[in-house]
mmCIF file of C-alpha atoms in Angstrom:
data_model
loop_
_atom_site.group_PDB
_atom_site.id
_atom_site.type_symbol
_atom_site.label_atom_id
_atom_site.label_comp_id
_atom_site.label_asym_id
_atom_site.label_seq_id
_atom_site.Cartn_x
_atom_site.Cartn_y
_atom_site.Cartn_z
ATOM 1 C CA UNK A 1 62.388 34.496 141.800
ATOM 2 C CA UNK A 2 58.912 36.161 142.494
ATOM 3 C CA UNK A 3 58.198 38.171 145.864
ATOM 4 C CA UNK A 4 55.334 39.451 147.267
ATOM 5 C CA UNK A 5 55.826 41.953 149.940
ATOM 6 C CA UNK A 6 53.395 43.531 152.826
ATOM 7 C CA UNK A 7 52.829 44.690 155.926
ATOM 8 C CA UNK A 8 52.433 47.461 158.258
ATOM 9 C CA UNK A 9 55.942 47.971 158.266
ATOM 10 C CA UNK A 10 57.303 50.578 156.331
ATOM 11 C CA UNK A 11 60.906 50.368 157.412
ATOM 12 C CA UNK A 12 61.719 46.764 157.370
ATOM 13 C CA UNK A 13 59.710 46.535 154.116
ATOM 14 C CA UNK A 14 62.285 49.030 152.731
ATOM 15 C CA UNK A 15 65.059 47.173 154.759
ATOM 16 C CA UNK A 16 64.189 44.088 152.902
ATOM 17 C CA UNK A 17 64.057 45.959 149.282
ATOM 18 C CA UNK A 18 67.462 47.301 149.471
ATOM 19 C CA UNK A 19 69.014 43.809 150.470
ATOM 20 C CA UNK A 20 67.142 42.076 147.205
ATOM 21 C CA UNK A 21 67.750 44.909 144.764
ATOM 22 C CA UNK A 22 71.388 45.980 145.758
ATOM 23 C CA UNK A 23 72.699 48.130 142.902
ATOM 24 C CA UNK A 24 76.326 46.331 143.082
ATOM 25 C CA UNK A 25 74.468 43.183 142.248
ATOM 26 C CA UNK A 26 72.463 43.981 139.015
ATOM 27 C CA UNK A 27 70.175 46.152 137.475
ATOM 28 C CA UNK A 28 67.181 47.552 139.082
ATOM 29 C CA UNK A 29 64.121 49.043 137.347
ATOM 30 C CA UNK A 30 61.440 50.910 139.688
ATOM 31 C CA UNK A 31 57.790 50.682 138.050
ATOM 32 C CA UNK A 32 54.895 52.256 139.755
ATOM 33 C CA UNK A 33 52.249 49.774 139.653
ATOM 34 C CA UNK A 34 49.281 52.743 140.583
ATOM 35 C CA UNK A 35 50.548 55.005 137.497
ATOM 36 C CA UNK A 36 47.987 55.309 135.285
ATOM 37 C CA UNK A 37 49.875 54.641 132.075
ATOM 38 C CA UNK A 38 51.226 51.564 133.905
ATOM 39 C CA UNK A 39 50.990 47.819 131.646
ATOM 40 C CA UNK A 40 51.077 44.408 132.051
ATOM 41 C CA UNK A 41 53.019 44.440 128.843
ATOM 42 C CA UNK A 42 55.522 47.225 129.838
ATOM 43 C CA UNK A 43 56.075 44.910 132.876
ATOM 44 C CA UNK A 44 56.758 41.885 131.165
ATOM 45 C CA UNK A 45 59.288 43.641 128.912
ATOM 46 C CA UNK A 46 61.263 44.903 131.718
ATOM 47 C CA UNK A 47 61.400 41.089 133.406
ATOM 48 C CA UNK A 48 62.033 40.098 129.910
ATOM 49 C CA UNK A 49 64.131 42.352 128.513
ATOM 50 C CA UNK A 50 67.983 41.583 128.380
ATOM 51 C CA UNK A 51 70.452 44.072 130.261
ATOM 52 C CA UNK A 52 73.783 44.642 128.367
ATOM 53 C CA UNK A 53 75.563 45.599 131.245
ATOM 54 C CA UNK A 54 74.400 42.819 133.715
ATOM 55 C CA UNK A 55 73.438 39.391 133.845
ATOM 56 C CA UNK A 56 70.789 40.032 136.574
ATOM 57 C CA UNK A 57 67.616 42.272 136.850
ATOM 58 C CA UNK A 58 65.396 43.292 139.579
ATOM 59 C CA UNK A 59 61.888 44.392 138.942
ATOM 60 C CA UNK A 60 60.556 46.440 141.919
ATOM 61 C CA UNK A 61 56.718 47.030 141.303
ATOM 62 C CA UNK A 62 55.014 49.160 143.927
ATOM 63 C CA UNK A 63 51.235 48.701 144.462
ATOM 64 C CA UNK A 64 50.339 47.336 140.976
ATOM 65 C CA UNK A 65 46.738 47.709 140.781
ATOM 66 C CA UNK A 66 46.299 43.688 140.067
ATOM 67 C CA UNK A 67 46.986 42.639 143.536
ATOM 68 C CA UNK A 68 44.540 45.718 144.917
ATOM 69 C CA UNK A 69 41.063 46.040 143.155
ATOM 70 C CA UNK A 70 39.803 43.455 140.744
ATOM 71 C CA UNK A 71 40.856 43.341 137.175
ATOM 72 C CA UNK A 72 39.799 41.984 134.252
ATOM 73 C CA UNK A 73 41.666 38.214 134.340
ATOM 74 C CA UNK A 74 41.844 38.913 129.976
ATOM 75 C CA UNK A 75 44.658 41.522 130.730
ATOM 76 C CA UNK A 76 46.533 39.390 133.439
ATOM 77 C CA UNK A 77 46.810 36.514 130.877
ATOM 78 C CA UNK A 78 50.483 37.033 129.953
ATOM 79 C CA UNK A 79 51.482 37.958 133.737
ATOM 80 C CA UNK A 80 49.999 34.497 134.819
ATOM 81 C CA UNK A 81 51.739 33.011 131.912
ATOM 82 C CA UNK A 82 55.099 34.772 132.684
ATOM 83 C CA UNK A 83 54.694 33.426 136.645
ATOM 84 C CA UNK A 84 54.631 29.822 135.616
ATOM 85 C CA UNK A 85 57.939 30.262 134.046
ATOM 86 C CA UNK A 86 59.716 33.554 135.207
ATOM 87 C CA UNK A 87 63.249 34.178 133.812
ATOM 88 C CA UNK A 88 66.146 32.901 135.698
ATOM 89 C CA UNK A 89 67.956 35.862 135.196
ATOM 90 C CA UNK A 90 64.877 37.947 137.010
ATOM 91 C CA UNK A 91 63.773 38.419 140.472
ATOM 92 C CA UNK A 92 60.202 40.398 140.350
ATOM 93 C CA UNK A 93 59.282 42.085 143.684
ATOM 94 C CA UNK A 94 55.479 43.138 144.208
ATOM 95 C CA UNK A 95 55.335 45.286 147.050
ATOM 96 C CA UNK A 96 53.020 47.689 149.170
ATOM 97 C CA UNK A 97 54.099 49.929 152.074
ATOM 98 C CA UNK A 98 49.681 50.647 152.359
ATOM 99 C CA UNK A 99 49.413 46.835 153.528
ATOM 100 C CA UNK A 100 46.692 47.197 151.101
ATOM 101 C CA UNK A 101 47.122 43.654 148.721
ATOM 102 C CA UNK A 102 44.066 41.936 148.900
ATOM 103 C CA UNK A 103 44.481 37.790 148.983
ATOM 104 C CA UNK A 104 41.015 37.728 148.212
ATOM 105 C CA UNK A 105 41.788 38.388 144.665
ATOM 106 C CA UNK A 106 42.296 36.149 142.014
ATOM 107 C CA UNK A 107 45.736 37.859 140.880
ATOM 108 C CA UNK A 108 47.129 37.557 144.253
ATOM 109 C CA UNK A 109 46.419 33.580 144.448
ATOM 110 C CA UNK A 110 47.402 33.209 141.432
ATOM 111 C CA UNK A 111 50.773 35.244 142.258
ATOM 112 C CA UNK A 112 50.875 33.855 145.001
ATOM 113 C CA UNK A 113 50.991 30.061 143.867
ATOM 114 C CA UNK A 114 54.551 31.022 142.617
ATOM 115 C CA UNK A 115 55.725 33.548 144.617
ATOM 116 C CA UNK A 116 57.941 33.577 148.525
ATOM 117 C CA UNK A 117 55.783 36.047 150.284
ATOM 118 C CA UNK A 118 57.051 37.997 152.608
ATOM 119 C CA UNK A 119 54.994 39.989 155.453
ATOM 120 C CA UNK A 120 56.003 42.295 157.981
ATOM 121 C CA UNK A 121 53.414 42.483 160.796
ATOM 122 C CA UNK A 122 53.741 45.068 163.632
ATOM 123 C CA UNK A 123 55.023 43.995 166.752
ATOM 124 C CA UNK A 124 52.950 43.427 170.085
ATOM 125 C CA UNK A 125 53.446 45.662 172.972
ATOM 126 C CA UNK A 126 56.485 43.267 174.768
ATOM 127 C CA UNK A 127 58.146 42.083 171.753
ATOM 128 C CA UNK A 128 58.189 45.760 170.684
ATOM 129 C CA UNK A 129 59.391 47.437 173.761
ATOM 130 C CA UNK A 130 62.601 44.626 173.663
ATOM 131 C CA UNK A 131 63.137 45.720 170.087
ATOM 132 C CA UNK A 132 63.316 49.070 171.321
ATOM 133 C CA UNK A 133 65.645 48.516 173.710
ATOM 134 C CA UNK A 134 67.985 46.275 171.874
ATOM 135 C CA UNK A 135 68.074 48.875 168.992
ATOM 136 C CA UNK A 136 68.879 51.687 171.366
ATOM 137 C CA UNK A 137 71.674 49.293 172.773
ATOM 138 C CA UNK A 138 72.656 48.472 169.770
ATOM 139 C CA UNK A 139 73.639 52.297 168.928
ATOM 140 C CA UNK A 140 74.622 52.897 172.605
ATOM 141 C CA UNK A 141 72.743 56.111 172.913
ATOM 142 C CA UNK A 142 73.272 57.553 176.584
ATOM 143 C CA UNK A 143 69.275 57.884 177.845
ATOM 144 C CA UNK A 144 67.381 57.289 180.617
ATOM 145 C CA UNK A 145 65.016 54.325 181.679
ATOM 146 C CA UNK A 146 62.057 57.203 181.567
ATOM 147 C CA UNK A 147 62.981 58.097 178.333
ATOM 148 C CA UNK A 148 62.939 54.758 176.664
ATOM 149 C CA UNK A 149 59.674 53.849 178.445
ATOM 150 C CA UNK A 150 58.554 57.582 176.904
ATOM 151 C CA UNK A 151 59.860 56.651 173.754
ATOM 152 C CA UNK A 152 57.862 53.120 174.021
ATOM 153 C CA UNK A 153 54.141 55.070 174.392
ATOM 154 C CA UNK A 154 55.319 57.622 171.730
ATOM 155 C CA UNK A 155 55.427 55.024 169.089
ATOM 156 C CA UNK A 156 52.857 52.796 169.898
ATOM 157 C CA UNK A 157 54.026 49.350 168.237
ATOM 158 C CA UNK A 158 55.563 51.394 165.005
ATOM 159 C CA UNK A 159 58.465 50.619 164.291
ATOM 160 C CA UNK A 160 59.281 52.745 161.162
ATOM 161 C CA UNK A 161 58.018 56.036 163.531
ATOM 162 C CA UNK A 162 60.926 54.824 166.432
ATOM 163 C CA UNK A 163 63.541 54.711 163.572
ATOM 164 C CA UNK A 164 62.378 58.061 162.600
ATOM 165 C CA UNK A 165 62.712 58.654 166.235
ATOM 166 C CA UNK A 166 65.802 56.925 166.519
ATOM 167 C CA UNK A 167 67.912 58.979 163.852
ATOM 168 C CA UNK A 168 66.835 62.408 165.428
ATOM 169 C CA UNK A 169 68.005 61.216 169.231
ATOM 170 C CA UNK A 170 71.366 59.676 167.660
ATOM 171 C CA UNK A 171 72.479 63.329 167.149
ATOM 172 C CA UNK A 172 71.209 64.493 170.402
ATOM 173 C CA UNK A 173 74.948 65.770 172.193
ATOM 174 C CA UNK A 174 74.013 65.067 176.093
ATOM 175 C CA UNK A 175 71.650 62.668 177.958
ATOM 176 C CA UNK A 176 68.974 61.963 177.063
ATOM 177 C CA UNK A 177 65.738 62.511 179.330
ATOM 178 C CA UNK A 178 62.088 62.796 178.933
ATOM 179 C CA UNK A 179 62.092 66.174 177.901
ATOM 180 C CA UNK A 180 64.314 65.822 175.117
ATOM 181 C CA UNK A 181 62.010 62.505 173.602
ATOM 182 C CA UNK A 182 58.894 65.003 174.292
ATOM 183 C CA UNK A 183 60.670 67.758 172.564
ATOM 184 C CA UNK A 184 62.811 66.259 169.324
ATOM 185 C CA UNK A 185 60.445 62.742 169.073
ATOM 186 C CA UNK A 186 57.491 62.285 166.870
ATOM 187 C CA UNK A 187 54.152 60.547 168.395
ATOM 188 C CA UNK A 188 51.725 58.236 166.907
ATOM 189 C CA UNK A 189 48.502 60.245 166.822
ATOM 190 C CA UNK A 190 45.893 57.646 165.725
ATOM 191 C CA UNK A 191 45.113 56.001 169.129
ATOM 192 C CA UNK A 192 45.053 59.743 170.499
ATOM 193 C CA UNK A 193 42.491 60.444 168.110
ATOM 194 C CA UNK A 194 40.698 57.336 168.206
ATOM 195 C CA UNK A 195 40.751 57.876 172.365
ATOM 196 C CA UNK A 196 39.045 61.631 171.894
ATOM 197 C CA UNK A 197 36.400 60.182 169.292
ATOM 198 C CA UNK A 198 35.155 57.599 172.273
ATOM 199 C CA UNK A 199 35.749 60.263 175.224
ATOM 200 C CA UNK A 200 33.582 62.943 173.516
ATOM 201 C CA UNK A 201 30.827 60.489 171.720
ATOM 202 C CA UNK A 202 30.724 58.596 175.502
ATOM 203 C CA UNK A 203 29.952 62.137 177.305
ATOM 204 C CA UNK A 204 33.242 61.966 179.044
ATOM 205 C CA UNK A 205 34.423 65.500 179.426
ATOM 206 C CA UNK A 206 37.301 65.473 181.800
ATOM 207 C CA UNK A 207 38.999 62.390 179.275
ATOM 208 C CA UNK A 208 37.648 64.513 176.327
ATOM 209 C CA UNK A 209 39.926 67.421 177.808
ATOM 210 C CA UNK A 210 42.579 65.314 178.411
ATOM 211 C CA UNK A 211 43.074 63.504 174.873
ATOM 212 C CA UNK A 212 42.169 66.919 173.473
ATOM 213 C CA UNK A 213 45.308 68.494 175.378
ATOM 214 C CA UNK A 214 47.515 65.504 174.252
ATOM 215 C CA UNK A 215 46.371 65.645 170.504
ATOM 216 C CA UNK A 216 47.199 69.716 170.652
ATOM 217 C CA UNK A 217 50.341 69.807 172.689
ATOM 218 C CA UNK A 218 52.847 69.479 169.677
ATOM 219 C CA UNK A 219 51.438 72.537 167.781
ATOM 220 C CA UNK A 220 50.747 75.675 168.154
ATOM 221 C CA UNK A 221 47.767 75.654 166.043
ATOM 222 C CA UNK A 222 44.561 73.930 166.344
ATOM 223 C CA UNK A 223 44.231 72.974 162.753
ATOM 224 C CA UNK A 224 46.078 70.041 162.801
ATOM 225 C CA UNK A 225 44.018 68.343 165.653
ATOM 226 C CA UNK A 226 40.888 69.368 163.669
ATOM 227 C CA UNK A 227 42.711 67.661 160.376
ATOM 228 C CA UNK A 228 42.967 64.438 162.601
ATOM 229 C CA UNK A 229 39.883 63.898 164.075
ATOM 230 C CA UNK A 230 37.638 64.590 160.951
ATOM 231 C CA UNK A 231 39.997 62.317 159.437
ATOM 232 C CA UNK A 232 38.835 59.696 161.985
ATOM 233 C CA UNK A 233 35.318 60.741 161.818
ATOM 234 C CA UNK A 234 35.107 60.756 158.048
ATOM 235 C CA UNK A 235 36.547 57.189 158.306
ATOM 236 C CA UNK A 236 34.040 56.094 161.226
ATOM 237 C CA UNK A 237 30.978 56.895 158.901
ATOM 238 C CA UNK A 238 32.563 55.532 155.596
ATOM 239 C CA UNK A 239 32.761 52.179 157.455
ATOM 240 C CA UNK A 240 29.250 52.160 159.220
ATOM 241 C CA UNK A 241 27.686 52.769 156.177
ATOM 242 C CA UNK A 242 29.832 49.754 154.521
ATOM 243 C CA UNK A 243 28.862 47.635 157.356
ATOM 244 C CA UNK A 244 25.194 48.671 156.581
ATOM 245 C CA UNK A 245 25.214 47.767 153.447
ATOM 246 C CA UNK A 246 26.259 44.189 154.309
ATOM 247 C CA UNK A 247 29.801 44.279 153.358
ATOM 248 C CA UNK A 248 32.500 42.066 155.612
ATOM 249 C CA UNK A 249 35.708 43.438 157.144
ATOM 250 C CA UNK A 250 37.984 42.098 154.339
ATOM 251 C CA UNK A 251 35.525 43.646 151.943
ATOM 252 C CA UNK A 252 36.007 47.070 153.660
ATOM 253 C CA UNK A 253 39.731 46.100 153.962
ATOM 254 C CA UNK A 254 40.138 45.841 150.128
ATOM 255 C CA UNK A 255 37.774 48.498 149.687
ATOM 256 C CA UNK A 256 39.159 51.304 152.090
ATOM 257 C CA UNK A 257 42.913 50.144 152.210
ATOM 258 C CA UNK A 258 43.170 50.855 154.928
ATOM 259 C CA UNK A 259 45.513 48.857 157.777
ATOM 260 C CA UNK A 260 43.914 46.057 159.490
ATOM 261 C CA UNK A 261 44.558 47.682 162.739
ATOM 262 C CA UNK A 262 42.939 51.032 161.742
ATOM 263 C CA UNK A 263 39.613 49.051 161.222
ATOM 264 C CA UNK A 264 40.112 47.313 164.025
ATOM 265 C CA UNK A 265 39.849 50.288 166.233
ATOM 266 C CA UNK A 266 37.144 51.557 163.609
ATOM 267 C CA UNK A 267 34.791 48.450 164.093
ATOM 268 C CA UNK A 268 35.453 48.362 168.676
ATOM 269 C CA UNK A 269 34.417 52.188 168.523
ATOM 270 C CA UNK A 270 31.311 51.733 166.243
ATOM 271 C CA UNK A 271 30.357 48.981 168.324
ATOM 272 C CA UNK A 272 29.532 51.595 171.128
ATOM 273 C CA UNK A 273 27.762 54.113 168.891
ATOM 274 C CA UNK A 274 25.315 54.321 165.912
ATOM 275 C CA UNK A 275 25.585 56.196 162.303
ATOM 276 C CA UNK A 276 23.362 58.365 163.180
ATOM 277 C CA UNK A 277 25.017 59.374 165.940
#
């Protein structure tokens, strides 16, 4: 069996890897796809190759360049060949945690054609709030309604950050309250940053003060709110000046790599101001 699996979903992706290559079940060989001394040959002779210690084989292959940036079809000859007929005894898993495969690509289709794909999309605000809650159920944790709706904002729709989240509040020894998700949680900062970007490019000083005092109030340095937001800046530009040289969002998808909701926000903030700017 071939796979194909993406998302913005870094935990169930992983969820989903360790139920299809479970040790007890067969052998497993990890290949970096982005490694530079990385082959289409040395992958075929791993799905090929015959295991003397099991009758099954599963060929992980994270972020294979093929399914990223184009490729010359010559050396993905024998891979197409391969996917027509795959061996029985094989299940090979093409996988991203960057949500970063392009279907725009000729590899991918062609992949694709003979492949069960398998993508793991971020939840929307109500589905993701009841996933919250049935996962803090679930472990029975003793918290407060405050805390869970803290929790909620904290995250903002990633899951993989509440089950980061979720481990560190499982050892927490008394109830748990606002204060103790401010102090032990981690926080999605990219909508903070985003937020600041508008506030301070709009002329908005009190909400610039505001989002500056929420970016800065989990360190005491400054350095790592100054990190963020020239992240977001350098970003900004990078995709103006893609968009001004004519290119389409799935061509500054495939060309960035970055997540679709990242460019999302990119593209509604750009809308307000210019390059130049």
């Amino acid at each position: 069996m071939i796979y194909l699996i993406q998302g913005q979903e870094e935990y169930f992706i992983r969820r989903k890897l360790a139920e299809l290559a479970d040790p007890k079940k067969g052998d497993v060989v990890r290949i970096d796809g982005s490694d530079r001394n990385f082959t289409v040959a040395a992958l075929l002779e791993a799905c090929e190759g015959n295991s003397l210690f099991s009758l099954h084989t599963v060929v992980l292959v994270n972020q294979p360049f093929f399914l990223i940036r184009k490729t010359d079809d010559r050396l993905l000859e024998p891979l197409y060949r391969y996917i027509q007929n795959p061996f029985y005894e094989t299940d090979l898993i093409f996988y991203t945690y960057e949500n970063n495969f392009s279907t725009r690509l000729k590899a991918y289709r062609k992949i694709a054609e003979n492949a069960q794909i398998l993508t793991f999309s971020s939840y929307d605000q109500k589905n993701f709030a009841s996933y919250v809650r049935e996962c803090i159920s679930q472990e029975q944790l003793f918290i407060s309604n405050e805390a869970i709706l803290r929790l909620i904002s904290l995250c903002r729709r990633n899951a993989t950050l509440f089950q980061r989240n979720l481990e560190i509040l499982k050892l927490y020894p008394e109830k748990i309250d606002t204060d103790a998700v401010d102090a032990l949680c981690s926080r999605s900062y990219e909508n903070d940053t985003f937020d600041m970007i508008n506030a301070l490019t709009g002329g908005d000083v009190s909400e610039t003060i505001s989002c500056f005092r929420k970016l800065s109030s989990h360190s005491d340095s400054i350095i790592p709110t100054m990190h963020a937001l020239a992240n977001q800046l350098r970003f900004l530009y990078y995709v103006s000046w893609l968009q001004s040289q004519g290119k389409k969002k799935n061509e500054i998808l495939e060309i960035t790599s970055a997540h679709e909701y990242k460019l999302k926000m990119a593209m509604q903030t750009l809308n307000r101001i210019s390059r130049e700017k």
